[in-house]
Short mmCIF file of C-alpha atoms and ligand atoms in Angstrom, two decimals:
data_model
loop_
_atom_site.label_atom_id
_atom_site.label_comp_id
_atom_site.label_asym_id
_atom_site.label_seq_id
_atom_site.Cartn_x
_atom_site.Cartn_y
_atom_site.Cartn_z
CA MET A 1 -22.60 9.12 35.18
CA GLN A 2 -21.76 8.68 38.87
CA GLY A 3 -18.67 10.61 39.85
CA SER A 4 -17.34 12.81 42.63
CA ALA A 5 -18.12 16.51 42.76
CA ASN A 6 -14.62 17.23 41.44
CA LEU A 7 -15.06 14.86 38.51
CA ASN A 8 -18.39 16.47 37.61
CA LEU A 9 -16.72 19.86 37.72
CA MET A 10 -13.94 18.63 35.41
CA ILE A 11 -16.50 17.20 32.97
CA LYS A 12 -18.45 20.47 32.95
CA ALA A 13 -15.26 22.44 32.24
CA ALA A 14 -14.12 20.01 29.52
CA ARG A 15 -17.51 20.13 27.77
CA LYS A 16 -17.63 23.92 27.90
CA ALA A 17 -14.10 24.25 26.48
CA GLY A 18 -14.93 21.49 23.96
CA ARG A 19 -17.91 23.48 22.65
CA SER A 20 -15.73 26.53 22.11
CA LEU A 21 -13.05 24.44 20.37
CA VAL A 22 -15.56 22.65 18.09
CA LYS A 23 -16.85 26.04 16.95
CA ASP A 24 -13.32 27.18 16.15
CA PHE A 25 -12.48 23.83 14.54
CA ARG A 26 -15.40 24.21 12.10
CA GLU A 27 -13.91 27.55 11.06
CA VAL A 28 -10.49 25.97 10.52
CA GLU A 29 -12.17 23.26 8.42
CA ASN A 30 -13.93 25.97 6.36
CA LEU A 31 -10.69 27.93 6.18
CA GLN A 32 -12.46 30.93 7.68
CA VAL A 33 -9.48 31.93 9.74
CA SER A 34 -8.11 35.32 10.65
CA ALA A 35 -5.92 37.37 8.36
CA LYS A 36 -2.94 36.52 10.55
CA GLY A 37 -3.23 32.90 9.45
CA PRO A 38 -4.34 29.57 10.92
CA GLY A 39 -1.46 29.30 13.42
CA ASP A 40 -2.47 32.49 15.15
CA PHE A 41 -6.16 31.55 15.05
CA VAL A 42 -5.47 28.16 16.63
CA SER A 43 -3.32 29.59 19.41
CA ARG A 44 -6.18 31.94 20.25
CA ALA A 45 -8.62 28.99 20.30
CA ASP A 46 -6.19 27.13 22.56
CA ARG A 47 -5.80 30.07 24.98
CA GLU A 48 -9.56 30.66 25.07
CA ALA A 49 -10.14 26.99 25.94
CA GLU A 50 -7.67 27.23 28.83
CA ARG A 51 -9.33 30.46 30.01
CA ILE A 52 -12.72 28.69 30.09
CA ILE A 53 -11.37 25.68 31.99
CA LYS A 54 -9.48 27.84 34.47
CA GLU A 55 -12.52 30.01 35.14
CA GLU A 56 -14.65 26.92 35.85
CA LEU A 57 -12.12 25.03 37.96
CA ARG A 58 -10.42 27.80 39.87
CA GLY A 59 -13.76 29.57 40.30
CA ALA A 60 -15.16 26.50 42.07
CA ARG A 61 -11.96 25.43 43.88
CA PRO A 62 -9.89 28.59 44.42
CA SER A 63 -7.50 26.89 46.84
CA TYR A 64 -6.24 24.26 44.37
CA GLY A 65 -3.01 24.81 42.44
CA TRP A 66 -2.80 24.93 38.66
CA LEU A 67 -0.53 23.64 35.89
CA GLY A 68 -1.72 24.47 32.39
CA GLU A 69 0.04 24.28 29.05
CA GLU A 70 -0.82 27.86 28.14
CA THR A 71 -0.64 29.69 31.48
CA GLY A 72 1.96 27.61 33.34
CA GLU A 73 2.14 26.89 37.04
CA GLU A 74 0.34 28.66 39.89
CA ALA A 75 0.55 27.55 43.50
CA GLY A 76 -2.69 27.29 45.46
CA GLU A 77 -3.37 27.71 49.16
CA ASP A 78 -3.86 23.94 49.31
CA PRO A 79 -0.42 22.54 48.38
CA THR A 80 -1.75 18.97 48.13
CA ARG A 81 -4.09 19.47 45.18
CA ARG A 82 -3.63 20.83 41.68
CA TRP A 83 -5.29 20.73 38.29
CA ILE A 84 -3.10 19.62 35.36
CA VAL A 85 -4.60 20.86 32.10
CA ASP A 86 -3.93 20.64 28.39
CA PRO A 87 -6.75 22.67 26.83
CA LEU A 88 -6.01 21.41 23.32
CA ASP A 89 -3.93 18.28 22.94
CA GLY A 90 -3.31 17.52 19.27
CA THR A 91 -2.83 21.15 18.20
CA THR A 92 -1.19 20.21 14.90
CA ASN A 93 -4.17 18.02 13.97
CA PHE A 94 -6.55 20.85 14.86
CA LEU A 95 -4.56 23.29 12.73
CA HIS A 96 -4.76 20.91 9.76
CA GLY A 97 -8.49 20.23 10.09
CA LEU A 98 -7.94 16.68 11.36
CA PRO A 99 -10.64 15.69 13.89
CA HIS A 100 -8.30 14.05 16.40
CA TRP A 101 -7.63 16.31 19.37
CA ALA A 102 -8.85 16.53 22.95
CA VAL A 103 -9.21 18.54 26.12
CA SER A 104 -7.25 16.87 28.93
CA ILE A 105 -7.85 17.61 32.62
CA ALA A 106 -6.36 15.77 35.60
CA LEU A 107 -6.62 16.34 39.33
CA GLU A 108 -3.51 15.55 41.35
CA HIS A 109 -3.72 14.93 45.10
CA LYS A 110 -0.55 14.45 47.16
CA GLY A 111 1.45 13.74 44.01
CA GLU A 112 -1.00 11.18 42.63
CA ILE A 113 -3.54 11.58 39.83
CA VAL A 114 -6.96 10.85 41.33
CA SER A 115 -9.42 12.05 38.66
CA ALA A 116 -9.10 12.29 34.88
CA VAL A 117 -11.07 13.56 31.91
CA VAL A 118 -10.00 13.37 28.26
CA PHE A 119 -12.69 14.81 26.00
CA ASP A 120 -12.60 14.17 22.25
CA ALA A 121 -15.11 16.89 21.47
CA ALA A 122 -15.16 16.40 17.69
CA LYS A 123 -16.40 12.80 18.22
CA ASP A 124 -18.27 13.50 21.46
CA GLU A 125 -16.25 10.82 23.26
CA LEU A 126 -15.69 11.59 26.91
CA TYR A 127 -13.08 9.40 28.61
CA TRP A 128 -13.03 9.65 32.39
CA ALA A 129 -11.72 7.85 35.43
CA GLU A 130 -11.39 8.13 39.18
CA LYS A 131 -8.81 6.33 41.25
CA GLY A 132 -10.27 3.02 42.39
CA SER A 133 -13.53 3.37 40.41
CA GLY A 134 -12.58 2.23 36.91
CA ALA A 135 -12.33 4.01 33.56
CA PHE A 136 -15.18 4.85 31.19
CA MET A 137 -15.93 6.27 27.74
CA ASN A 138 -19.26 8.06 28.05
CA GLU A 139 -21.29 5.37 29.92
CA MET A 140 -19.19 2.40 28.80
CA ARG A 141 -16.70 0.72 31.13
CA LEU A 142 -13.23 0.41 29.62
CA ARG A 143 -10.82 -2.53 29.75
CA VAL A 144 -7.36 -2.74 28.22
CA SER A 145 -7.02 -5.30 25.45
CA GLY A 146 -6.34 -8.95 26.20
CA ARG A 147 -3.89 -9.54 23.33
CA ASN A 148 -0.72 -11.19 24.52
CA ARG A 149 1.34 -11.63 21.36
CA MET A 150 3.51 -8.73 20.21
CA ILE A 151 3.22 -9.78 16.57
CA GLU A 152 -0.59 -9.31 16.68
CA SER A 153 -0.43 -6.01 18.54
CA ILE A 154 -0.62 -2.34 17.60
CA PHE A 155 1.30 0.33 19.48
CA ALA A 156 1.04 4.10 19.35
CA THR A 157 3.72 6.72 19.83
CA GLY A 158 4.56 10.33 19.11
CA VAL A 159 7.40 11.05 16.72
CA PRO A 160 9.32 14.17 17.76
CA PHE A 161 9.21 17.04 15.29
CA GLY A 162 10.95 20.36 14.73
CA GLY A 163 14.42 19.08 15.62
CA ARG A 164 13.58 17.83 19.12
CA SER A 165 16.46 15.99 20.79
CA THR A 166 14.41 12.83 21.39
CA LEU A 167 14.21 12.02 17.64
CA PRO A 168 17.23 9.64 17.36
CA ALA A 169 16.08 7.54 20.35
CA THR A 170 12.52 7.37 18.96
CA LEU A 171 13.80 6.25 15.55
CA GLN A 172 15.79 3.56 17.32
CA ASP A 173 12.63 2.49 19.23
CA LEU A 174 10.75 2.21 15.93
CA ALA A 175 13.53 0.18 14.33
CA ARG A 176 13.39 -2.28 17.20
CA LEU A 177 9.63 -2.48 17.63
CA MET A 178 8.25 -2.38 14.10
CA PRO A 179 9.66 -5.78 13.02
CA VAL A 180 8.10 -7.55 16.02
CA CYS A 181 4.56 -6.09 16.08
CA ALA A 182 1.51 -5.59 13.85
CA GLY A 183 2.00 -1.85 13.44
CA VAL A 184 2.81 1.49 15.01
CA ARG A 185 0.39 4.44 14.85
CA ARG A 186 1.18 8.15 15.18
CA PHE A 187 -2.18 9.90 15.50
CA GLY A 188 -0.87 13.11 17.13
CA ALA A 189 -2.59 13.45 20.52
CA ALA A 190 -0.88 11.79 23.49
CA SER A 191 -3.96 12.04 25.72
CA LEU A 192 -6.02 10.10 23.17
CA ASP A 193 -3.22 7.58 22.58
CA LEU A 194 -3.47 6.74 26.28
CA ALA A 195 -7.29 6.75 26.19
CA TYR A 196 -7.12 4.26 23.31
CA VAL A 197 -4.84 1.98 25.31
CA ALA A 198 -7.43 2.13 28.11
CA ALA A 199 -10.17 1.32 25.59
CA GLY A 200 -8.27 -1.72 24.28
CA LYS A 201 -7.82 -0.26 20.79
CA TYR A 202 -4.03 -0.15 21.08
CA GLU A 203 -2.11 -2.74 23.11
CA GLY A 204 0.35 -0.08 24.21
CA TYR A 205 1.85 3.38 23.82
CA TRP A 206 5.19 4.98 24.53
CA GLU A 207 6.64 8.40 24.01
CA ARG A 208 9.79 10.31 24.93
CA GLY A 209 9.96 13.93 26.00
CA ILE A 210 6.33 14.84 26.62
CA LYS A 211 4.89 17.07 29.36
CA ALA A 212 2.80 16.35 32.44
CA TRP A 213 -0.31 17.92 30.87
CA ASP A 214 -0.05 15.63 27.80
CA MET A 215 -0.26 12.46 29.89
CA ALA A 216 -1.56 13.10 33.44
CA ALA A 217 -5.21 12.28 32.71
CA GLY A 218 -4.42 9.50 30.22
CA LEU A 219 -2.19 7.64 32.67
CA LEU A 220 -5.05 7.26 35.16
CA LEU A 221 -7.36 6.04 32.37
CA VAL A 222 -4.89 3.26 31.52
CA LYS A 223 -4.39 2.21 35.16
CA GLU A 224 -8.11 2.23 35.91
CA ALA A 225 -8.77 0.13 32.79
CA GLY A 226 -6.38 -2.53 34.14
CA GLY A 227 -3.22 -1.49 32.30
CA PHE A 228 0.30 -0.72 33.47
CA VAL A 229 2.37 2.45 33.16
CA GLY A 230 6.08 3.04 33.75
CA PRO A 231 9.06 5.16 32.72
CA VAL A 232 11.13 4.42 29.60
CA ARG A 233 14.29 4.35 31.74
CA GLU A 234 13.77 1.98 34.63
CA GLY A 235 13.67 3.63 38.04
CA ARG A 236 13.13 7.16 36.73
CA ASP A 237 10.10 9.37 37.35
CA ILE A 238 7.62 9.55 34.46
CA PHE A 239 6.76 13.23 34.95
CA GLU A 240 10.37 14.31 35.52
CA THR A 241 11.70 12.57 32.41
CA GLY A 242 8.55 13.04 30.32
CA SER A 243 9.08 9.55 28.93
CA VAL A 244 6.44 6.90 29.38
CA ILE A 245 5.42 3.36 28.50
CA ALA A 246 1.79 2.23 28.91
CA ALA A 247 0.36 -1.14 27.92
CA ASN A 248 -2.01 -3.92 28.81
CA GLY A 249 -0.82 -6.25 31.58
CA GLU A 250 0.22 -8.99 29.15
CA LEU A 251 2.47 -6.86 26.99
CA PHE A 252 3.85 -4.24 29.38
CA GLU A 253 7.01 -6.22 30.19
CA PRO A 254 7.64 -7.39 26.59
CA LEU A 255 7.22 -3.80 25.36
CA CYS A 256 9.56 -2.47 28.08
CA LYS A 257 12.10 -5.10 27.09
CA VAL A 258 12.12 -3.93 23.46
CA LEU A 259 12.23 -0.22 24.33
CA ARG A 260 14.78 -0.52 27.14
CA ALA A 261 17.23 -2.73 25.23
CA GLU A 262 20.74 -1.19 25.07
C1 IPD B 301 1.48 17.08 21.49
C2 IPD B 301 0.67 15.82 21.17
C3 IPD B 301 1.51 14.85 20.37
C4 IPD B 301 2.80 14.50 21.05
C5 IPD B 301 3.57 15.77 21.39
C6 IPD B 301 2.73 16.71 22.23
P1 IPD B 301 0.11 19.39 21.71
O1 IPD B 301 0.71 17.96 22.30
O2 IPD B 301 0.22 15.18 22.34
O3 IPD B 301 0.83 13.63 20.13
O4 IPD B 301 3.56 13.68 20.20
O5 IPD B 301 4.72 15.40 22.11
O6 IPD B 301 3.46 17.88 22.49
O7 IPD B 301 1.32 20.24 21.41
O8 IPD B 301 -0.66 19.06 20.51
O9 IPD B 301 -0.70 19.90 22.85
CA1 CA B 302 -0.37 18.29 24.46
#
C-alpha cells in the first residue's frame, strides 16, 4: 500500500480502533454485555474507539484540528487541517450484532477532503483514497459501476429514525425512486454506503440530514473512484445541509432529477 505519511497514520489508527471494536463486537454477539445493558456497553466501545484514534492522530500531528462524533470540535494551531472522525459508523447495527459498521477517518485541508479511510473491521475491508491518487479496497483499485439504466440500478439510503424531521422528505424520495429502479437498500452505515458506491456495488446513494463525520471519508472514495457527489438541494453546501447525493457518472444527473423534483 503506497500512501502518504498522513494516510499511513490514518490506517494505523483505524486498524487499532477496529481491533478494539471487533473485540467488543464479539461480546455483543455473545450477549456478554455489562449489567447496564447493551446500549451503555456500545457507547463505551464507541468512546474508547474515538480515544484510540485521537491518541494516534493528535499524538502524531498535534497542530491539526479535530472533529469527532463523540468528542466534538477542537481547533488546532494549524487552521488549515483537521481530522474528521466517526469512530463507529453503524452503531445500531453494532448494537444488534449485525456485522456492518465501520471506522471512518478523513483529513480535511483548506476545506477539502484530501485523505480518507473507511475500515470495515468485521470483514477486514479497508477502503482508502487520497486526492488525485484513486480509491482502493485493501490492494484493489476501485471504480464506480458502469450501469447507465435506472431500472437496472440499486441505490442505498438511510431512513431517518426516532422522529427525525427528514422522514417525510425521505419517504417522498422513496416513493419517487422505487418505481424507477431495481431496488433501494438501507444497510445502516453511511460511510459504507459511500464506499459501496465507490466499489461499484451500488449505482448511487443519497441521504438527508447526516453529519460531516458520517460522509467526509466516503465522499472522497466516491470521487476518486470516478463518481460524482452533490447536494440534494442544488447550490447548497453538502456539509452545511447534511444532505448528499453520490452516484456513478452515468446516473448522477438522472438520480438528482428524481430526488430534486418538486
Ligand atoms: C448513522 C449511520 C446511518 C445513517 C444515520 C447515521 P451512526 O451513523 O451512518 O446509516 O442513516 O444518519 O447517523 O449513528 O451509526 O454513527
Ligand atoms: Ca455515523
